[in-house]
Coordinates of C-alpha atoms in Angstrom, one line a residue:
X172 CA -55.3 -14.6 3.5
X173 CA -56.7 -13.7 7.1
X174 CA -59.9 -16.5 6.3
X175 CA -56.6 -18.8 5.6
X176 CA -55.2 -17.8 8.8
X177 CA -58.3 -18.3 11.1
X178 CA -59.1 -21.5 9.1
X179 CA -55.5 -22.9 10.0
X180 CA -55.9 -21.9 13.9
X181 CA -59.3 -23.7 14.3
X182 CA -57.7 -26.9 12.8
X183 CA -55.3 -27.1 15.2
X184 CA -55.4 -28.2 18.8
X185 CA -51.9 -27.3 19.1
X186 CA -50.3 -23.8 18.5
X187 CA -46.7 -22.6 18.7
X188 CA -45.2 -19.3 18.6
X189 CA -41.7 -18.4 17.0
X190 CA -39.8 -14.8 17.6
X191 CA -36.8 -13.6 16.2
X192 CA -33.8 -13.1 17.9
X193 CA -33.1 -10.2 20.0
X194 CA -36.6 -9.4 19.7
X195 CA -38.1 -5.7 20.2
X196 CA -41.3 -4.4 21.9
X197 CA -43.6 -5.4 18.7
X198 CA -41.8 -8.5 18.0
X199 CA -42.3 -10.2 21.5
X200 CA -45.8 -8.0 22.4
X201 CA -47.2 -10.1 18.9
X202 CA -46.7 -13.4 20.5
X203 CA -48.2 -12.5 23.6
X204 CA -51.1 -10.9 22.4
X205 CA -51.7 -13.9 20.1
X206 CA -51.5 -16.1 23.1
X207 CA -54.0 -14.4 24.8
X208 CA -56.4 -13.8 22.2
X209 CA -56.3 -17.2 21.1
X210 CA -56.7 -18.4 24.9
X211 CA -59.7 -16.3 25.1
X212 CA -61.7 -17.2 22.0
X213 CA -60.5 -20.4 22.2
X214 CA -59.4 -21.4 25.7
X215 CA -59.0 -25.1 24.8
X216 CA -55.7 -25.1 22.8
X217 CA -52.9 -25.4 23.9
X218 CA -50.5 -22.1 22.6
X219 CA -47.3 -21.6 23.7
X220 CA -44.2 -18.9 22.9
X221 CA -41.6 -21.5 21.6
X222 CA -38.5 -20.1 23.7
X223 CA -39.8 -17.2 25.3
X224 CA -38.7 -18.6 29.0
X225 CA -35.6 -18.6 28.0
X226 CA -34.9 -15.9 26.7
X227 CA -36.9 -13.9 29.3
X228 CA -34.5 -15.8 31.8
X229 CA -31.0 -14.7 30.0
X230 CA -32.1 -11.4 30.0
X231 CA -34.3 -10.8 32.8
X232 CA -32.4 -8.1 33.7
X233 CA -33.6 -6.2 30.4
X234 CA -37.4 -7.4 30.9
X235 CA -37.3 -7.0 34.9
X236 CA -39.6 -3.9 35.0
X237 CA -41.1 -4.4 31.2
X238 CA -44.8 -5.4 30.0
X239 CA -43.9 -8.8 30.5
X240 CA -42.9 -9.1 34.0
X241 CA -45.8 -10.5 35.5
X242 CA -46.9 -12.5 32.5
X243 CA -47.0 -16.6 33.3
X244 CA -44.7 -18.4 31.1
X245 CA -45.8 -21.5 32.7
X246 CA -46.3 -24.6 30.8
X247 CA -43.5 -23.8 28.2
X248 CA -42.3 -26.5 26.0
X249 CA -40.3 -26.8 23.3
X250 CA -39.6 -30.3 22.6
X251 CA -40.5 -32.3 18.8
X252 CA -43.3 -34.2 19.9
X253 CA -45.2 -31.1 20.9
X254 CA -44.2 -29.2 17.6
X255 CA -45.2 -32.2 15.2
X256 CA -48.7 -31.9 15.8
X257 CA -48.4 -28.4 16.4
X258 CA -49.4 -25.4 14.0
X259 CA -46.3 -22.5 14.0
X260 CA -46.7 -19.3 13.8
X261 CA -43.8 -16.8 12.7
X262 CA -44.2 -13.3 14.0
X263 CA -42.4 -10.6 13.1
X264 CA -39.6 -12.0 11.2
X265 CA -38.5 -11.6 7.7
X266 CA -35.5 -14.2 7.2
X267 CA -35.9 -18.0 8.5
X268 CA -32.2 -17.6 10.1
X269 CA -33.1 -15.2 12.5
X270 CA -36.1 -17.3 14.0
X271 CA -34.8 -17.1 17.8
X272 CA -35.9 -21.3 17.9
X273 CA -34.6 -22.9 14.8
X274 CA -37.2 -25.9 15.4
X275 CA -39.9 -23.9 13.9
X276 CA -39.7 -26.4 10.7
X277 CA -40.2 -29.7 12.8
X278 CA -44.2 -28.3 12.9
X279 CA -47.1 -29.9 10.8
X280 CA -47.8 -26.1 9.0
X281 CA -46.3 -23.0 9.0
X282 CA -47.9 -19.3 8.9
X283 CA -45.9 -16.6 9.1
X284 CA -47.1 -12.7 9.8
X285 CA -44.6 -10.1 8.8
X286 CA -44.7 -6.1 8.1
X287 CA -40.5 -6.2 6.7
X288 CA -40.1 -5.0 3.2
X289 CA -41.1 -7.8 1.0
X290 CA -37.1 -7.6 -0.2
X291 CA -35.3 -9.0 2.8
X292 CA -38.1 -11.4 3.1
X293 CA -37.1 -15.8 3.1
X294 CA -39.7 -16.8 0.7
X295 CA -38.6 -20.5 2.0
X296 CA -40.3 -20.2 5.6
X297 CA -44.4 -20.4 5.6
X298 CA -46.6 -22.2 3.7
X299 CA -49.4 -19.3 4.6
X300 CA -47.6 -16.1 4.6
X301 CA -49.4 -13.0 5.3
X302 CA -46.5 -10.4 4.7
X303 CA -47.5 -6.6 4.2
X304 CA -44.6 -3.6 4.3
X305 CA -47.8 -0.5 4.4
X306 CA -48.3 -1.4 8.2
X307 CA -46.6 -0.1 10.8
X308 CA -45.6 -2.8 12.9
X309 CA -46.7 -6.8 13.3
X310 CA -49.0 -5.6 16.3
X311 CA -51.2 -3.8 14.1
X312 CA -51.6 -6.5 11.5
X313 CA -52.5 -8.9 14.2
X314 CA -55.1 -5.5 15.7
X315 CA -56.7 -6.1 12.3
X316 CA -57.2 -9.8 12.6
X317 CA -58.3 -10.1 15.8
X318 CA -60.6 -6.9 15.4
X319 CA -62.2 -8.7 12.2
X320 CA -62.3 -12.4 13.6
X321 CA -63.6 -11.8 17.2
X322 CA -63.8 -8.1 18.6
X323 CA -64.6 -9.8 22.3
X324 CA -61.8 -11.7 22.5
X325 CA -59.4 -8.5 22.3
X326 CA -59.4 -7.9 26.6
X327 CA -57.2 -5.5 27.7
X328 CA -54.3 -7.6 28.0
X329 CA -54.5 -8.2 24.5
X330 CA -55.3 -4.9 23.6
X331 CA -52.3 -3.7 26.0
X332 CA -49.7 -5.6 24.1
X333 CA -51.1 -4.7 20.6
X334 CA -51.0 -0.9 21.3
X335 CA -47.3 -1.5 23.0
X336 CA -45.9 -2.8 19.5
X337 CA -47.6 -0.5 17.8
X338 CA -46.2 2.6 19.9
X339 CA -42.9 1.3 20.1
X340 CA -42.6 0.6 16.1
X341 CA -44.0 4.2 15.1
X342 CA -41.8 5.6 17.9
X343 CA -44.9 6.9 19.5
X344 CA -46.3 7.6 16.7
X345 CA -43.7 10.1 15.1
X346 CA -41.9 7.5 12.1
X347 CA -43.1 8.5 8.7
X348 CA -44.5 4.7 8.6
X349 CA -47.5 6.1 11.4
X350 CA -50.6 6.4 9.0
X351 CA -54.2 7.2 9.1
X352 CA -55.1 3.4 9.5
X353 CA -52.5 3.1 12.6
X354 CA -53.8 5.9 14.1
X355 CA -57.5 4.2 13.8
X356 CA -56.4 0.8 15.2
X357 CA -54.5 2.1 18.2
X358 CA -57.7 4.9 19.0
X359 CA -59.6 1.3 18.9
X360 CA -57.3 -0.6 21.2
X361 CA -57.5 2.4 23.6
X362 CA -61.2 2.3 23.6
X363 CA -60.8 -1.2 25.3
X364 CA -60.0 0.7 28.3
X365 CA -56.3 -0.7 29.7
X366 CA -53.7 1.1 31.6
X367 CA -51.9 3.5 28.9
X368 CA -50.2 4.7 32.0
X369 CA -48.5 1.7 32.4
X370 CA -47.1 0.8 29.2
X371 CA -45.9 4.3 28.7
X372 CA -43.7 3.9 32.2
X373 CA -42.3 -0.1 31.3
X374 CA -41.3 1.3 28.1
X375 CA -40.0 4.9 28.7
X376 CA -38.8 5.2 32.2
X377 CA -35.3 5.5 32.7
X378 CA -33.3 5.1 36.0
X379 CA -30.3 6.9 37.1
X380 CA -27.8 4.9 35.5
X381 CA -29.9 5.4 32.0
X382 CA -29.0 8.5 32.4
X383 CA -25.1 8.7 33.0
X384 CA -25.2 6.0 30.4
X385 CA -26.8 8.4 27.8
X386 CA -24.3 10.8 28.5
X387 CA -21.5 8.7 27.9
X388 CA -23.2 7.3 24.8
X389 CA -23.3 11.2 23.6
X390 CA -20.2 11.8 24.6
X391 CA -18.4 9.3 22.2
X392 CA -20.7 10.3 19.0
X393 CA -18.3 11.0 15.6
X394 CA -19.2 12.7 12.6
X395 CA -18.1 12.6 9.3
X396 CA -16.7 15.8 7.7
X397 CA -20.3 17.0 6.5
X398 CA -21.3 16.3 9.4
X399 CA -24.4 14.1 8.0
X400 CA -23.2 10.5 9.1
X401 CA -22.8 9.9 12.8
X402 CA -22.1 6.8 15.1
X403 CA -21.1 5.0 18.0
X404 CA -18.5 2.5 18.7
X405 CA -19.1 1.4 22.1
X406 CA -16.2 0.2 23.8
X407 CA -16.6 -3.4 25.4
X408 CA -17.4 -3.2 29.1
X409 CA -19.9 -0.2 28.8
X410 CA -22.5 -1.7 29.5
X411 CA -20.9 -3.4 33.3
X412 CA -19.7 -0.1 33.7
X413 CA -22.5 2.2 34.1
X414 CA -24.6 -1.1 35.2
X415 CA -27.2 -1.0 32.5
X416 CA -28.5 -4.3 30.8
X417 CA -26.2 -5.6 28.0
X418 CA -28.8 -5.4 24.9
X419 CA -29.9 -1.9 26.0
X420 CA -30.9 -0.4 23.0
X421 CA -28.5 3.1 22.3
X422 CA -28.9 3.8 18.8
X423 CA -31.9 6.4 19.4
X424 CA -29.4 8.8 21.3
X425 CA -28.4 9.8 18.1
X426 CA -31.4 10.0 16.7
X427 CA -32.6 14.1 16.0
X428 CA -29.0 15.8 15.3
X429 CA -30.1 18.6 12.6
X430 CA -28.4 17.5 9.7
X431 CA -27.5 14.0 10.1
X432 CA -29.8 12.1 7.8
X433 CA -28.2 8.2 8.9
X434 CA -26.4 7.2 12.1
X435 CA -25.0 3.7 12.8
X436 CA -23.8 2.0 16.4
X437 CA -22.2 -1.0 17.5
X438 CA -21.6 -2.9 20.7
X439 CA -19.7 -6.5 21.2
X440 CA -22.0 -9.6 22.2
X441 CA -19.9 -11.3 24.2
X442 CA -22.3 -14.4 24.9
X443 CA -22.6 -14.4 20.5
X444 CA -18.8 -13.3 20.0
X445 CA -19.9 -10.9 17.6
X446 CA -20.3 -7.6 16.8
X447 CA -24.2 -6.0 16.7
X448 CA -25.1 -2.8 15.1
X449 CA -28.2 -1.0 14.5
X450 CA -28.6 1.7 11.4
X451 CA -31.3 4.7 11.6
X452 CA -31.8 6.8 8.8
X453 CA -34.5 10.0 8.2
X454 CA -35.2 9.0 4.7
X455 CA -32.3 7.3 3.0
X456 CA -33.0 3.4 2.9
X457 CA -30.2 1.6 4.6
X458 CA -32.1 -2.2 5.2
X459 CA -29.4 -2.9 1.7
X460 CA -26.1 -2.2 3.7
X461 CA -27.2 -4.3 6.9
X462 CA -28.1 -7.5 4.6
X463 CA -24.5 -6.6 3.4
X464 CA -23.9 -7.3 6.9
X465 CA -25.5 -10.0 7.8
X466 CA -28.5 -8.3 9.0
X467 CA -31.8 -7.0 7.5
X468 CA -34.9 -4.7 8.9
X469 CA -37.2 -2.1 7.9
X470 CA -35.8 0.6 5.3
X471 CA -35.3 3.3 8.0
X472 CA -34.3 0.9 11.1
X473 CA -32.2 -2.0 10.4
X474 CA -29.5 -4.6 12.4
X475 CA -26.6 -6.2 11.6
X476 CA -23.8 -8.4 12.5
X477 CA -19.9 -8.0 11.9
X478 CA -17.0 -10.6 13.9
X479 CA -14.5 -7.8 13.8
X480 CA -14.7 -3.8 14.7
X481 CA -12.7 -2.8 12.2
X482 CA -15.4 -3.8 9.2
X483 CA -17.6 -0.9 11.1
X484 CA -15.5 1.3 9.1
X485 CA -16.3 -0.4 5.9
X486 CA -20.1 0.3 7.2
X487 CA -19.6 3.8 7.9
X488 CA -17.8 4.1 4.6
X489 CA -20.9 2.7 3.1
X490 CA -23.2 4.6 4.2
X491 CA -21.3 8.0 3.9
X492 CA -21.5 6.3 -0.2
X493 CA -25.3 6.7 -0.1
X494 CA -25.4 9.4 1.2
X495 CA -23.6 11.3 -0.5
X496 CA -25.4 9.8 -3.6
X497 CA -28.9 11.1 -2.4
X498 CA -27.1 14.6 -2.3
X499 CA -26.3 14.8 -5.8
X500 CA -29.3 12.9 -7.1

């Protein structure tokens, strides 16, 4: 599949780039690592992130002190007469409807490169699919074909945005899906020398309002009466409240409770007049409820989408089911 994959890229003059929609570290640190390794090895083509400026623009306020601040976005275009000549490339993304561009379709060939369990996988999107659930995140997939195809061509930037997807999808390297081979890749990408330094502090530093903001996250945490289900309802307006960016992420503030083995929160997206909700889980698969929900993800870290709060109680009810079924199996 990876011979396919290189094959497919030398063909092609023209590259462009798909993400998913309210993309995480690995999702958006694929496509600009893949921009910058194929600029390197190949600095002829013409790649581009099919969307990526604006979305970086409609929530710059998210991405203001991130990895990508001082990346050039320059030369973006997303317009049919680019993409028909063009060779796409679907990172990170397991179902076509959640492709942040929906004009991934108008190129000449498709590849898509995905580490989502193969069952909440659109077997409709690529014509060269390279989709594997044993890695840990779409960075370290791409560490393995870069690594293979053309070691020189990682630079640090590359090798800065690789390790960034991979640290942020093993949550530094402490989710069960962190293994031997992950461990080898990322001691590779370190050899190469960037700033670790500085991807720790875009990714992990917190200001002051963070911090009121956790607490008031904690502060509205319920149980269930075993106390092995926990979650968040955040009230509309948090996020202006305490002045934090509207898609900041909350759901880990629940995360190590002894005794709670899944936790689910939800916020309203006002721009999407929906509902969004993440689900974390120790070692109960919950990916099944959020494509209930209209959502999908890894077994132990999965999204979803709801129009009205009140069906967050069917959720919770759902996942108290499993459970509970775990307990007595």
């Amino acid at each position: 599949m990876i011979s396919k994959i290189e094959k497919s890229i030398k063909e092609y003059k023209k590259i462009a780039l798909f993400f998913h929609e309210k993309p995480d570290v690995d999702c958006l640190a694929s496509c600009f690592a893949f921009m910058k390794f194929i600029k390197n090895k190949f600095p002829q083509k013409h790649v581009v992130i099919i969307g990526v400026k604006d979305f970086l623009g409609e929530n710059s306020d998210f991405y203001a002190n991130s990895l990508f601040e001082n990346t050039s976005i320059k030369n973006i275009v997303n317009d049919d007469d680019f993409l028909k000549d063009s060779l796409g490339i679907i990172l990170d993304t397991a179902n076509s409807s959640r492709i942040y561009n929906q004009k991934y379709d108008a190129c000449a060939r498709i590849i898509v490169i995905d580490h989502h369990p193969i069952p909440e996988q659109d077997p409709t999107v690529g014509a060269i699919e390279w989709k594997n659930p044993v890695y840990s995140a779409c960075c370290e997939m791409l560490a393995k074909l870069f690594f293979k195809w053309d070691k020189h061509a990682v630079s640090k930037d590359v090798a800065k945005y690789l390790y960034a997807g991979i640290v942020t999808d093993t949550g530094r390297f402490l989710y069960p899906n962190t293994t031997s081979k992950t461990l080898k890749i990322a001691s590779k990408l370190c050899k190469i020398n960037f700033d670790r330094k500085s991807v720790y502090d875009s990714l992990y530093s917190v200001s002051v309002n963070d911090i009121e903001f956790d607490g008031y996250v904690k502060s509205l945490i319920k149980f269930n009466k075993s106390k092995d289900v926990a979650w968040v309802n955040l009230p509309k307006g948090s996020f202006e409240k305490y002045n934090v960016p509207k898609n900041t992420n909350f759901v880990g503030k629940l995360g190590n409770i002894i005794g709670v083995e899944v936790w689910a929160t939800l916020y309203y997206d006002a721009e999407k007049e929906e509902y969004s909700g993440s689900l974390r889980s120790k070692q109960i698969p919950i990916n099944g409820i959020a494509a209930k929900y209209d959502g999908g993800g890894h077994e132990l870290a999965s999204g979803f989408k709801i129009k009205n709060a009140e069906d967050f109680d069917k959720v919770i009810d759902d996942i108290e089911k499993i459970v509970k079924e775990k307990k007595t199996t």
